[in-house]
Tab-separated table of C-alpha atoms and ligand atoms in Angstrom:
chain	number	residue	atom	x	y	z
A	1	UNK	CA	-59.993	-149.265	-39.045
A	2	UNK	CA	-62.878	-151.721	-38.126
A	3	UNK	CA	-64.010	-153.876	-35.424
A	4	UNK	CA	-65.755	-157.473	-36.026
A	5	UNK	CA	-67.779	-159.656	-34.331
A	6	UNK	CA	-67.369	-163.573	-34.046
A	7	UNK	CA	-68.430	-166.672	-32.216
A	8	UNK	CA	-66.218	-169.931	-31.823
A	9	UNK	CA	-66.757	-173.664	-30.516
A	10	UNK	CA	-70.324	-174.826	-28.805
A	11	UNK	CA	-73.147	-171.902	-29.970
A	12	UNK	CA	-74.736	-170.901	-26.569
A	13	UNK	CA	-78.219	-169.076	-26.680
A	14	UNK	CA	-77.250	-165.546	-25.971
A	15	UNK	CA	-75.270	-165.296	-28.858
A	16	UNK	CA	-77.598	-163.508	-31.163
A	17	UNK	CA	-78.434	-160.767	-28.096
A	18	UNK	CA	-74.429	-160.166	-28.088
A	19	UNK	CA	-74.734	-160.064	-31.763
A	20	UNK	CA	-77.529	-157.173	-32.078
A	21	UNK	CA	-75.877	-155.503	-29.013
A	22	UNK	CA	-72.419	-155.656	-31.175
A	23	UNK	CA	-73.593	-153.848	-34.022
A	24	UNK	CA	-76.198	-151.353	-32.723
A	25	UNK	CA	-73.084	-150.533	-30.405
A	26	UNK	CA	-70.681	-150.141	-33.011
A	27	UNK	CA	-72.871	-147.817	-35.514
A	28	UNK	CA	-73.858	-145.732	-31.694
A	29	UNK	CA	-69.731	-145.196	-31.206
A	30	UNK	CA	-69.711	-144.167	-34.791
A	31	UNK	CA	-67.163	-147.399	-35.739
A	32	UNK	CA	-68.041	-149.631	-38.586
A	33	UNK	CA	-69.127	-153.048	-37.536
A	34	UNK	CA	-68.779	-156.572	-39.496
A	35	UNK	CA	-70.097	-159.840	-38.367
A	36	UNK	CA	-67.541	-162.885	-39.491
A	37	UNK	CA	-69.844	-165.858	-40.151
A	38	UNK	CA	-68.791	-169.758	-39.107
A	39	UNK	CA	-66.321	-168.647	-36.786
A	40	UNK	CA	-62.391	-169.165	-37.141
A	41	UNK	CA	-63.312	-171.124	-40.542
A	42	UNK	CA	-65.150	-168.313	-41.828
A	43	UNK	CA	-62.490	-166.376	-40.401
A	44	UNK	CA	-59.734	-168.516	-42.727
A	45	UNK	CA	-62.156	-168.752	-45.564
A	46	UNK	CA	-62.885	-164.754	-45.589
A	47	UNK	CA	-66.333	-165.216	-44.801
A	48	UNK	CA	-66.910	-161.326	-43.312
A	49	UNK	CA	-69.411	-159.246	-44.412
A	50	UNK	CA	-70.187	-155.581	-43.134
A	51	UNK	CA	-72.894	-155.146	-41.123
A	52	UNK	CA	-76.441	-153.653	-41.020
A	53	UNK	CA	-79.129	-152.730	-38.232
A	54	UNK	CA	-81.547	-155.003	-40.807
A	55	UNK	CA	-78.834	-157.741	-40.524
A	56	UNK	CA	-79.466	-158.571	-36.476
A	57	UNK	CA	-83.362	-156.857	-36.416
A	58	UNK	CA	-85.504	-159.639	-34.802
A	59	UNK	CA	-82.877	-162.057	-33.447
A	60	UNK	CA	-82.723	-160.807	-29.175
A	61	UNK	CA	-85.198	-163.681	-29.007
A	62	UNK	CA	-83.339	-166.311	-30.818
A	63	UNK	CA	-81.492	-169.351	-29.734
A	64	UNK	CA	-77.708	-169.909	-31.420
A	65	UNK	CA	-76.026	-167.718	-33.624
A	66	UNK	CA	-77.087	-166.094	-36.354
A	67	UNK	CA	-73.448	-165.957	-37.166
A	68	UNK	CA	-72.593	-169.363	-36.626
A	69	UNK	CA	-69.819	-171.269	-35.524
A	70	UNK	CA	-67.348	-173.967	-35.778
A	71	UNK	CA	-64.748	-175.620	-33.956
A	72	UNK	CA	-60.799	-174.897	-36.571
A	73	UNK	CA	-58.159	-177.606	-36.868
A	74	UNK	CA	-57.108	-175.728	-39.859
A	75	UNK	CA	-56.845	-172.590	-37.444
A	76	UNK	CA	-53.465	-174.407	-35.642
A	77	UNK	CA	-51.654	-174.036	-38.612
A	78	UNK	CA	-49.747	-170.796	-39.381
A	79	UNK	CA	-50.393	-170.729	-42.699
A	80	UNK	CA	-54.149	-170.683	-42.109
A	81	UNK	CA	-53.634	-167.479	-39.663
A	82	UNK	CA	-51.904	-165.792	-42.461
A	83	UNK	CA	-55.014	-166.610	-44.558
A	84	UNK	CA	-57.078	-164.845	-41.534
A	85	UNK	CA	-55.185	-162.029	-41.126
A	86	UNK	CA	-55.307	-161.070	-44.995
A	87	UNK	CA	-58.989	-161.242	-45.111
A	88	UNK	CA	-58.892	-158.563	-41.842
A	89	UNK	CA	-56.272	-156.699	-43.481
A	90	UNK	CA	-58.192	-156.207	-46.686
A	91	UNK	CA	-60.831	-155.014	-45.130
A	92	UNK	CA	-59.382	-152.705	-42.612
A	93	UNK	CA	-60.443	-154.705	-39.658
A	94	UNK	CA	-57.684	-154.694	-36.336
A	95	UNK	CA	-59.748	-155.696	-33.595
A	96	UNK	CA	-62.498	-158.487	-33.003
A	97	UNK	CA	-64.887	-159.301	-30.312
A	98	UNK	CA	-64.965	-163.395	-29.967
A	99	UNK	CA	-67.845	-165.141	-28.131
A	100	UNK	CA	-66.546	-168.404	-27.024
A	101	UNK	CA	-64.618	-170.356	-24.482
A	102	UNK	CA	-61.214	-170.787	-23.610
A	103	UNK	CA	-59.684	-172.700	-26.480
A	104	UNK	CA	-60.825	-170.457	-28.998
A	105	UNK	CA	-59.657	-167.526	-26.478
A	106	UNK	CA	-56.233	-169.354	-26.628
A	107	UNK	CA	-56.181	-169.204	-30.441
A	108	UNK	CA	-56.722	-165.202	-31.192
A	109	UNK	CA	-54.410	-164.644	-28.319
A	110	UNK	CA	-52.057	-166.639	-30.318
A	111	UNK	CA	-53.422	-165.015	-33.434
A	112	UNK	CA	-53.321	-161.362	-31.830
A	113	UNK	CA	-49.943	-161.595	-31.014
A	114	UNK	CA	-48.324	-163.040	-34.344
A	115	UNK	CA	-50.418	-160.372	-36.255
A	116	UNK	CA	-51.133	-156.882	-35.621
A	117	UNK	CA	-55.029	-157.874	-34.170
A	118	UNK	CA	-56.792	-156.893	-30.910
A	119	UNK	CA	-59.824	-159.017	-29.261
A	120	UNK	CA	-61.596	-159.125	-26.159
A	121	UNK	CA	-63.468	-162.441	-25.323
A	122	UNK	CA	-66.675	-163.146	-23.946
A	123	UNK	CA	-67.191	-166.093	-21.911
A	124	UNK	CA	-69.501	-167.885	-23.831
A	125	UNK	CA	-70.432	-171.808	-22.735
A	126	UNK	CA	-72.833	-173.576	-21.513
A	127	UNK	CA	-70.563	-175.306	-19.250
A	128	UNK	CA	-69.764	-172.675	-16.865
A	129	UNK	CA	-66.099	-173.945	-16.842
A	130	UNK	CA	-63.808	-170.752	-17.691
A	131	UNK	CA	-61.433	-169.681	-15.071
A	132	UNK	CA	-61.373	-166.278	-13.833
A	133	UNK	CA	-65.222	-165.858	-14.385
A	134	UNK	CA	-68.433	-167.067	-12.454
A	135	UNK	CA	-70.742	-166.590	-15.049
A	136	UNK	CA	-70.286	-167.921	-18.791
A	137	UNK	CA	-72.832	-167.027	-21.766
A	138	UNK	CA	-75.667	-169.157	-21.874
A	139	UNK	CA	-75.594	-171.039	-18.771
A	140	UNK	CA	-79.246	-169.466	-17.384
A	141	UNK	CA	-81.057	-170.932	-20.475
A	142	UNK	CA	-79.200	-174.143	-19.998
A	143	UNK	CA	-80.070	-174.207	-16.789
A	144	UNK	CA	-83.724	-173.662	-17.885
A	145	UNK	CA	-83.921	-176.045	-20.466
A	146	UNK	CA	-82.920	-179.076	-17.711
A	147	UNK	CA	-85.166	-177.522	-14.855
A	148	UNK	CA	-88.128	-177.624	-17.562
A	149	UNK	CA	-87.035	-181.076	-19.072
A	150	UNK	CA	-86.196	-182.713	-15.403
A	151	UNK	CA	-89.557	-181.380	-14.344
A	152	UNK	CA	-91.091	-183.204	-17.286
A	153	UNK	CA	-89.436	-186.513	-16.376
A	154	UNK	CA	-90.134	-186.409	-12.909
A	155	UNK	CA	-94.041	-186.182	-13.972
A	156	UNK	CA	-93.669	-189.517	-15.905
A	157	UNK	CA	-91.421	-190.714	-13.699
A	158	UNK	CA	-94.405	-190.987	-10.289
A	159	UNK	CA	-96.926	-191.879	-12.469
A	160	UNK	CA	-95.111	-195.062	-13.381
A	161	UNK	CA	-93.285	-195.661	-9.847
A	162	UNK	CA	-89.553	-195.128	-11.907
A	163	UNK	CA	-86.642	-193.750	-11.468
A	164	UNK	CA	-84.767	-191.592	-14.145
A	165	UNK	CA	-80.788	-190.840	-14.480
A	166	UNK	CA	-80.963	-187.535	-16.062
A	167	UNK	CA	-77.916	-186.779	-18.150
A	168	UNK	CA	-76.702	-183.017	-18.404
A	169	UNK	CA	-73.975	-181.674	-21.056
A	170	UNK	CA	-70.990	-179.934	-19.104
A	171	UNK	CA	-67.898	-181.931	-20.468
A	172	UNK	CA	-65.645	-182.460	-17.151
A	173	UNK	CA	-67.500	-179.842	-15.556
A	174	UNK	CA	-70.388	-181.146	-13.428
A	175	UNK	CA	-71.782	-177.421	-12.609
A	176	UNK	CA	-75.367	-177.876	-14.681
A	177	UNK	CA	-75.517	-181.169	-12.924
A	178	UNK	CA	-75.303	-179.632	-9.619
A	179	UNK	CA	-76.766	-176.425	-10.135
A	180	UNK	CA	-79.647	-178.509	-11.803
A	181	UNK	CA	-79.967	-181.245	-9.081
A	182	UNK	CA	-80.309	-178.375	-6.517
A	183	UNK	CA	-83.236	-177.040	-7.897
A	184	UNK	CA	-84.969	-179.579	-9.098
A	185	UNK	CA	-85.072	-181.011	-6.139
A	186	UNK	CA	-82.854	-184.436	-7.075
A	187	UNK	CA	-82.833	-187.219	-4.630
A	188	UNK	CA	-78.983	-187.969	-6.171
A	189	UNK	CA	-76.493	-185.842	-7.725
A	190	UNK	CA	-72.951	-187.568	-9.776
A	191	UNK	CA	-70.600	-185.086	-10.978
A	192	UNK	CA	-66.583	-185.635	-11.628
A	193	UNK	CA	-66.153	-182.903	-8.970
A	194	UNK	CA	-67.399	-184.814	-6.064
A	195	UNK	CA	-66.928	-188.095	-4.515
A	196	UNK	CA	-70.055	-190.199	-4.307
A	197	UNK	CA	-71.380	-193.257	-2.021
A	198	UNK	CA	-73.826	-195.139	-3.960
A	199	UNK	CA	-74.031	-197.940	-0.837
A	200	UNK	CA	-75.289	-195.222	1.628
A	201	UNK	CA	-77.758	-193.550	-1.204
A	202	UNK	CA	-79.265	-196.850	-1.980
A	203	UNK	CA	-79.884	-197.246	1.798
A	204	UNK	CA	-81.508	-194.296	2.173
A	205	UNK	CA	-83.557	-194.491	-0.903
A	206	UNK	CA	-85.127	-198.195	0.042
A	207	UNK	CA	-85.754	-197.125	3.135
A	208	UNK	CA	-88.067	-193.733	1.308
A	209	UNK	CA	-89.518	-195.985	-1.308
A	210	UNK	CA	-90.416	-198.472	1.668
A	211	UNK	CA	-92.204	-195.687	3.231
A	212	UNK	CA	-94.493	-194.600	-0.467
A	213	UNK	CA	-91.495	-192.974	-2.095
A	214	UNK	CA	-93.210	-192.848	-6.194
A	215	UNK	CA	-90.225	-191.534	-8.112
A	216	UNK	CA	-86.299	-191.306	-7.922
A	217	UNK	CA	-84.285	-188.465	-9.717
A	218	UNK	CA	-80.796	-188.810	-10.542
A	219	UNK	CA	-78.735	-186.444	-12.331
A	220	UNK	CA	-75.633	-186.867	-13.870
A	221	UNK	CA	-73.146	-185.024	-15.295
A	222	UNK	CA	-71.927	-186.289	-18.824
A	223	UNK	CA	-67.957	-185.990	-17.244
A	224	UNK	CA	-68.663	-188.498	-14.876
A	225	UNK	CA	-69.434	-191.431	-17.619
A	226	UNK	CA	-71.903	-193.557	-15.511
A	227	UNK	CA	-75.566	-193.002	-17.051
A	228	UNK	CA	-75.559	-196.675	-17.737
A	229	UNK	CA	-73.894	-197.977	-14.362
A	230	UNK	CA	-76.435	-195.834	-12.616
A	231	UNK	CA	-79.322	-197.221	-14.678
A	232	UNK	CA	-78.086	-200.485	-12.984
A	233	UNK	CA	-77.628	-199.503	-9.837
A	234	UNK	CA	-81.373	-198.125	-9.282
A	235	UNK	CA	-83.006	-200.990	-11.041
A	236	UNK	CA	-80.962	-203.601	-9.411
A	237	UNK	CA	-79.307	-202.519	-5.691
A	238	UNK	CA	-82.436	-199.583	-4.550
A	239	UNK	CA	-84.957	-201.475	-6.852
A	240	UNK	CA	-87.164	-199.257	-8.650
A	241	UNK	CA	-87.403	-199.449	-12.915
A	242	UNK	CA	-85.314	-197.064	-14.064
A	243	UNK	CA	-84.931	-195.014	-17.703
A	244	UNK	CA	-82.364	-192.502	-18.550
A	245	UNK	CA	-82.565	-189.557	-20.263
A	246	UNK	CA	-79.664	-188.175	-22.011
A	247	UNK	CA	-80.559	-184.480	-22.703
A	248	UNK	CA	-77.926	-183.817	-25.428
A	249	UNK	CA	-77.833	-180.865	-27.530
A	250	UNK	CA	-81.365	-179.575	-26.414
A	251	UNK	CA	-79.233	-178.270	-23.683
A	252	UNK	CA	-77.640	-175.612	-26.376
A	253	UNK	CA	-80.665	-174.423	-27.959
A	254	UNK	CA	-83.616	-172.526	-26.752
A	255	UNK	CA	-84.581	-168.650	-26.591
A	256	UNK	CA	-82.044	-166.890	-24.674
A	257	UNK	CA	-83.758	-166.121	-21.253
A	258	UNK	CA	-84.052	-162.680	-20.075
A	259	UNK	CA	-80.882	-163.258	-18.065
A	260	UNK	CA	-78.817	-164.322	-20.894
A	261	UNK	CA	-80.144	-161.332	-22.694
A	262	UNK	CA	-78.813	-158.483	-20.305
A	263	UNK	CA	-75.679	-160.463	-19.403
A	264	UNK	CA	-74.893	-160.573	-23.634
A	265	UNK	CA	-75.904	-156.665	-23.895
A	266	UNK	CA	-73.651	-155.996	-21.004
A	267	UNK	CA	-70.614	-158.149	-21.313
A	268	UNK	CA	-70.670	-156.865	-24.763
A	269	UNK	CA	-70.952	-153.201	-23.760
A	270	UNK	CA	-67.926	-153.774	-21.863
A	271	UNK	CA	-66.185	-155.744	-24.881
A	272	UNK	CA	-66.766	-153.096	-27.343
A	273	UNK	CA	-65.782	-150.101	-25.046
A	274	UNK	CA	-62.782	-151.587	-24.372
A	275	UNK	CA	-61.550	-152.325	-28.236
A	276	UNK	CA	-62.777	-148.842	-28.761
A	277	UNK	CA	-60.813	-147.237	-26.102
A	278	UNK	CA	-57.808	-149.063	-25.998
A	279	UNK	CA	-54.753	-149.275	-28.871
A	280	UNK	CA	-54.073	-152.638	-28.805
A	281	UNK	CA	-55.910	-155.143	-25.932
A	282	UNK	CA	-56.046	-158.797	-25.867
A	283	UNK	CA	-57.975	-159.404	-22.815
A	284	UNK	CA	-61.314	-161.173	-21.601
A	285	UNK	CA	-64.875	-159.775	-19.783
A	286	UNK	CA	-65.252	-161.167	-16.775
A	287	UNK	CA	-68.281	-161.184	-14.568
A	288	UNK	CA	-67.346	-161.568	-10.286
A	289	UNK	CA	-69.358	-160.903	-7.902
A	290	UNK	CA	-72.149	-158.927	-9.621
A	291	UNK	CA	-69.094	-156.926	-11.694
A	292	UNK	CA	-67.190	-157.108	-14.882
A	293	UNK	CA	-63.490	-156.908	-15.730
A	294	UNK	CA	-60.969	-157.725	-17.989
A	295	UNK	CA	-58.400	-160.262	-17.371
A	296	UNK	CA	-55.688	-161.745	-19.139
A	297	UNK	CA	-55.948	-164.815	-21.643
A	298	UNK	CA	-52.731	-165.951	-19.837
A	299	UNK	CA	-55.021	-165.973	-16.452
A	300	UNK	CA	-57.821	-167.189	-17.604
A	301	UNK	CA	-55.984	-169.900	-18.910
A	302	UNK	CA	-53.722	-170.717	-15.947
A	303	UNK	CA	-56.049	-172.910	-13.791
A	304	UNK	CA	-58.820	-174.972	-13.659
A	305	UNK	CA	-62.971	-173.891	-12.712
A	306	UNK	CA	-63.686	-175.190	-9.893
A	307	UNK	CA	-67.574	-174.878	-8.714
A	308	UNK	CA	-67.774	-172.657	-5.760
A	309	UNK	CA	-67.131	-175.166	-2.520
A	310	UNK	CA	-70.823	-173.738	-1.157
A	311	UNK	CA	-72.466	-174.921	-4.021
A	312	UNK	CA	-70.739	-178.676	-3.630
A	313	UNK	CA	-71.949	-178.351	0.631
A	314	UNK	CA	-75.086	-177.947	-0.834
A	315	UNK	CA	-74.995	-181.065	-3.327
A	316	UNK	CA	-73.930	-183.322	0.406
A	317	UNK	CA	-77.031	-185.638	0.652
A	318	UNK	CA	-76.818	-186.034	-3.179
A	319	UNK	CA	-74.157	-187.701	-3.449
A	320	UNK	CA	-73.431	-190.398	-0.362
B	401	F6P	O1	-68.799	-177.156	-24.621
B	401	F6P	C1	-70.167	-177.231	-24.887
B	401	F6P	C2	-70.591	-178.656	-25.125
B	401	F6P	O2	-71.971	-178.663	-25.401
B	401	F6P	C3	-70.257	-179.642	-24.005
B	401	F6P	O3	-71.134	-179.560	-22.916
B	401	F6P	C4	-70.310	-180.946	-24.729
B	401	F6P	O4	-69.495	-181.916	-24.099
B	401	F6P	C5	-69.763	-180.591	-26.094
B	401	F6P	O5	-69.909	-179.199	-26.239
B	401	F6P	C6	-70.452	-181.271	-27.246
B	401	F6P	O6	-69.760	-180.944	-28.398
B	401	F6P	P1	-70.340	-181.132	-29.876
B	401	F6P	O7	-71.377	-180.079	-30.091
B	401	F6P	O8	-69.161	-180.965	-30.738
B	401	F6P	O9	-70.958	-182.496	-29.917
């Protein structure tokens, strides 16, 4: 029987390192590998081909997939599973390794249960928001695409006298935000995960610009829904001309950095082994405190990320 590789939802870069790790694994352990292309529709649509070393040669340094993805509606329905499982069954393949996030870990649980599949997930997401694990795929070269953009803005920003509301991706997670508005160096920090005082920030932040302050940097995380509002706010209540930035998918794309790289090659080391060594797993790599393990979809599943409470100590002054 053979073992497949797949991605699903939001492409993060360190997808194609997981990708060349999968394979070059697979033909090491002697087991035949094949790459399913577009995710769970490719998946429904039988688009699986068997894999060659010349197939992932040259892609470590790319950003994506080479694999693609998608996000399935048709993947819901039974009778689209069905569809899935033939294609695996014709070709022999019983177990899959599926880069994504939670969701799309939900669905092949579902999947691997009504059929007769294993998988292992990887945490893949630029959000950082999966339960059970403190590090997702792809979250370094996020990180590393805001630090270089916010560093760019800032520049603009004091040579003007401005302020800028920097937007981050995240979806209800404000983790890039923070993360980001730590390093930068942010004089204010919004995410959905934190209360925030916009009264005693504007005090402080006439008071600075009183006393020569050139620039303000806001970030904000796209779950908290006030880019505009906070536009406003600077221009009109701390006083400074203000643009915002909404970073948007840039935040996706980019080489994977050489963190991204080793954390793909190992979380898929781990993947792999365990599909290898195991009859029949569903189960997910997680990475805690410098380690990795497998959990259960059902716990990674049964609560909600919540950023380490050191990291929100940290964002304080940021946000009142
Ligand atoms: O989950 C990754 C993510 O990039 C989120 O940060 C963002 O809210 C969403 O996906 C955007 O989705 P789409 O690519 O479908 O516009």
């Amino acid at each position: 029987m053979a073992i497949a590789v797949m991605c699903s939802g939001g492409d993060c870069a360190g997808m194609n390192p997981g990708v060349k790790k999968f394979v070059d694994y697979c033909f090491d352990k002697g087991e035949q590998p094949y790459l399913i292309f577009d995710g769970l529709e490719g998946l429904i649509d039988g688009n699986i081909k068997k894999a060659t070393h010349e197939d992932v040669a040259g892609i470590m340094h790319e950003g994506g997939t080479m694999i693609r993805s998608s996000r399935s509606k048709r993947f819901y329905e039974r009778e689209f599973r069905a569809k899935a499982y033939e294609n695996l069954s014709a070709l022999g393949i019983d177990r899959i390794v599926v880069m994504g996030g939670d969701g799309s870990f939900r669905a092949l649980d579902r999947f691997s249960k009504e059929f007769d599949t294993s998988f292992v997930g990887i945490p893949s997401t630029i959000d950082n928001d999966i339960f059970g694990t403190e590090y997702c795929l792809g979250v370094d070269t996020a990180l590393n695409v805001i630090r270089r953009a916010t560093d760019e803005v800032r520049d603009t920003s004091a040579s003007f006298k401005r302020g800028c509301v920097i937007e981050t991706m995240g979806r209800d997670c404000g983790y890039l935000a923070l993360v980001s508005a730590i390093t930068c160096g942010a004089e204010v920090c919004i995410i959905p995960e934190a209360e925030h005082d916009l009264q005693t920030l504007g005090e402080r932040l006439r008071h600075e610009i009183k006393n020569g302050r050139r620039y303000v940097v806001c970030i904000a995380a796209e779950g908290s829904k006030l880019t505009p509002e906070l536009v406003e706010w600077l221009e009109k209540e701390v006083g400074i001309e203000t643009r915002a930035t909404i970073l948007g998918h840039i935040q996706r794309g980019g080489n994977p950095t050489v963190f991204d790289r080793l954390m793909a090659t190992e979380f898929m080391t781990f993947a792999v082994d365990r599909l290898i060594g195991e009859e029949k797993t569903n189960a997910v790599v997680v990475y805690r405190q410098s380690n990795f393990a497998f959990e259960s979809i059902d716990y990674i599943t049964s609560s909600k990320y919540e950023i380490k409470p050191q990291l929100i100590a940290m964002g304080q002054k940021m946000f009142r």
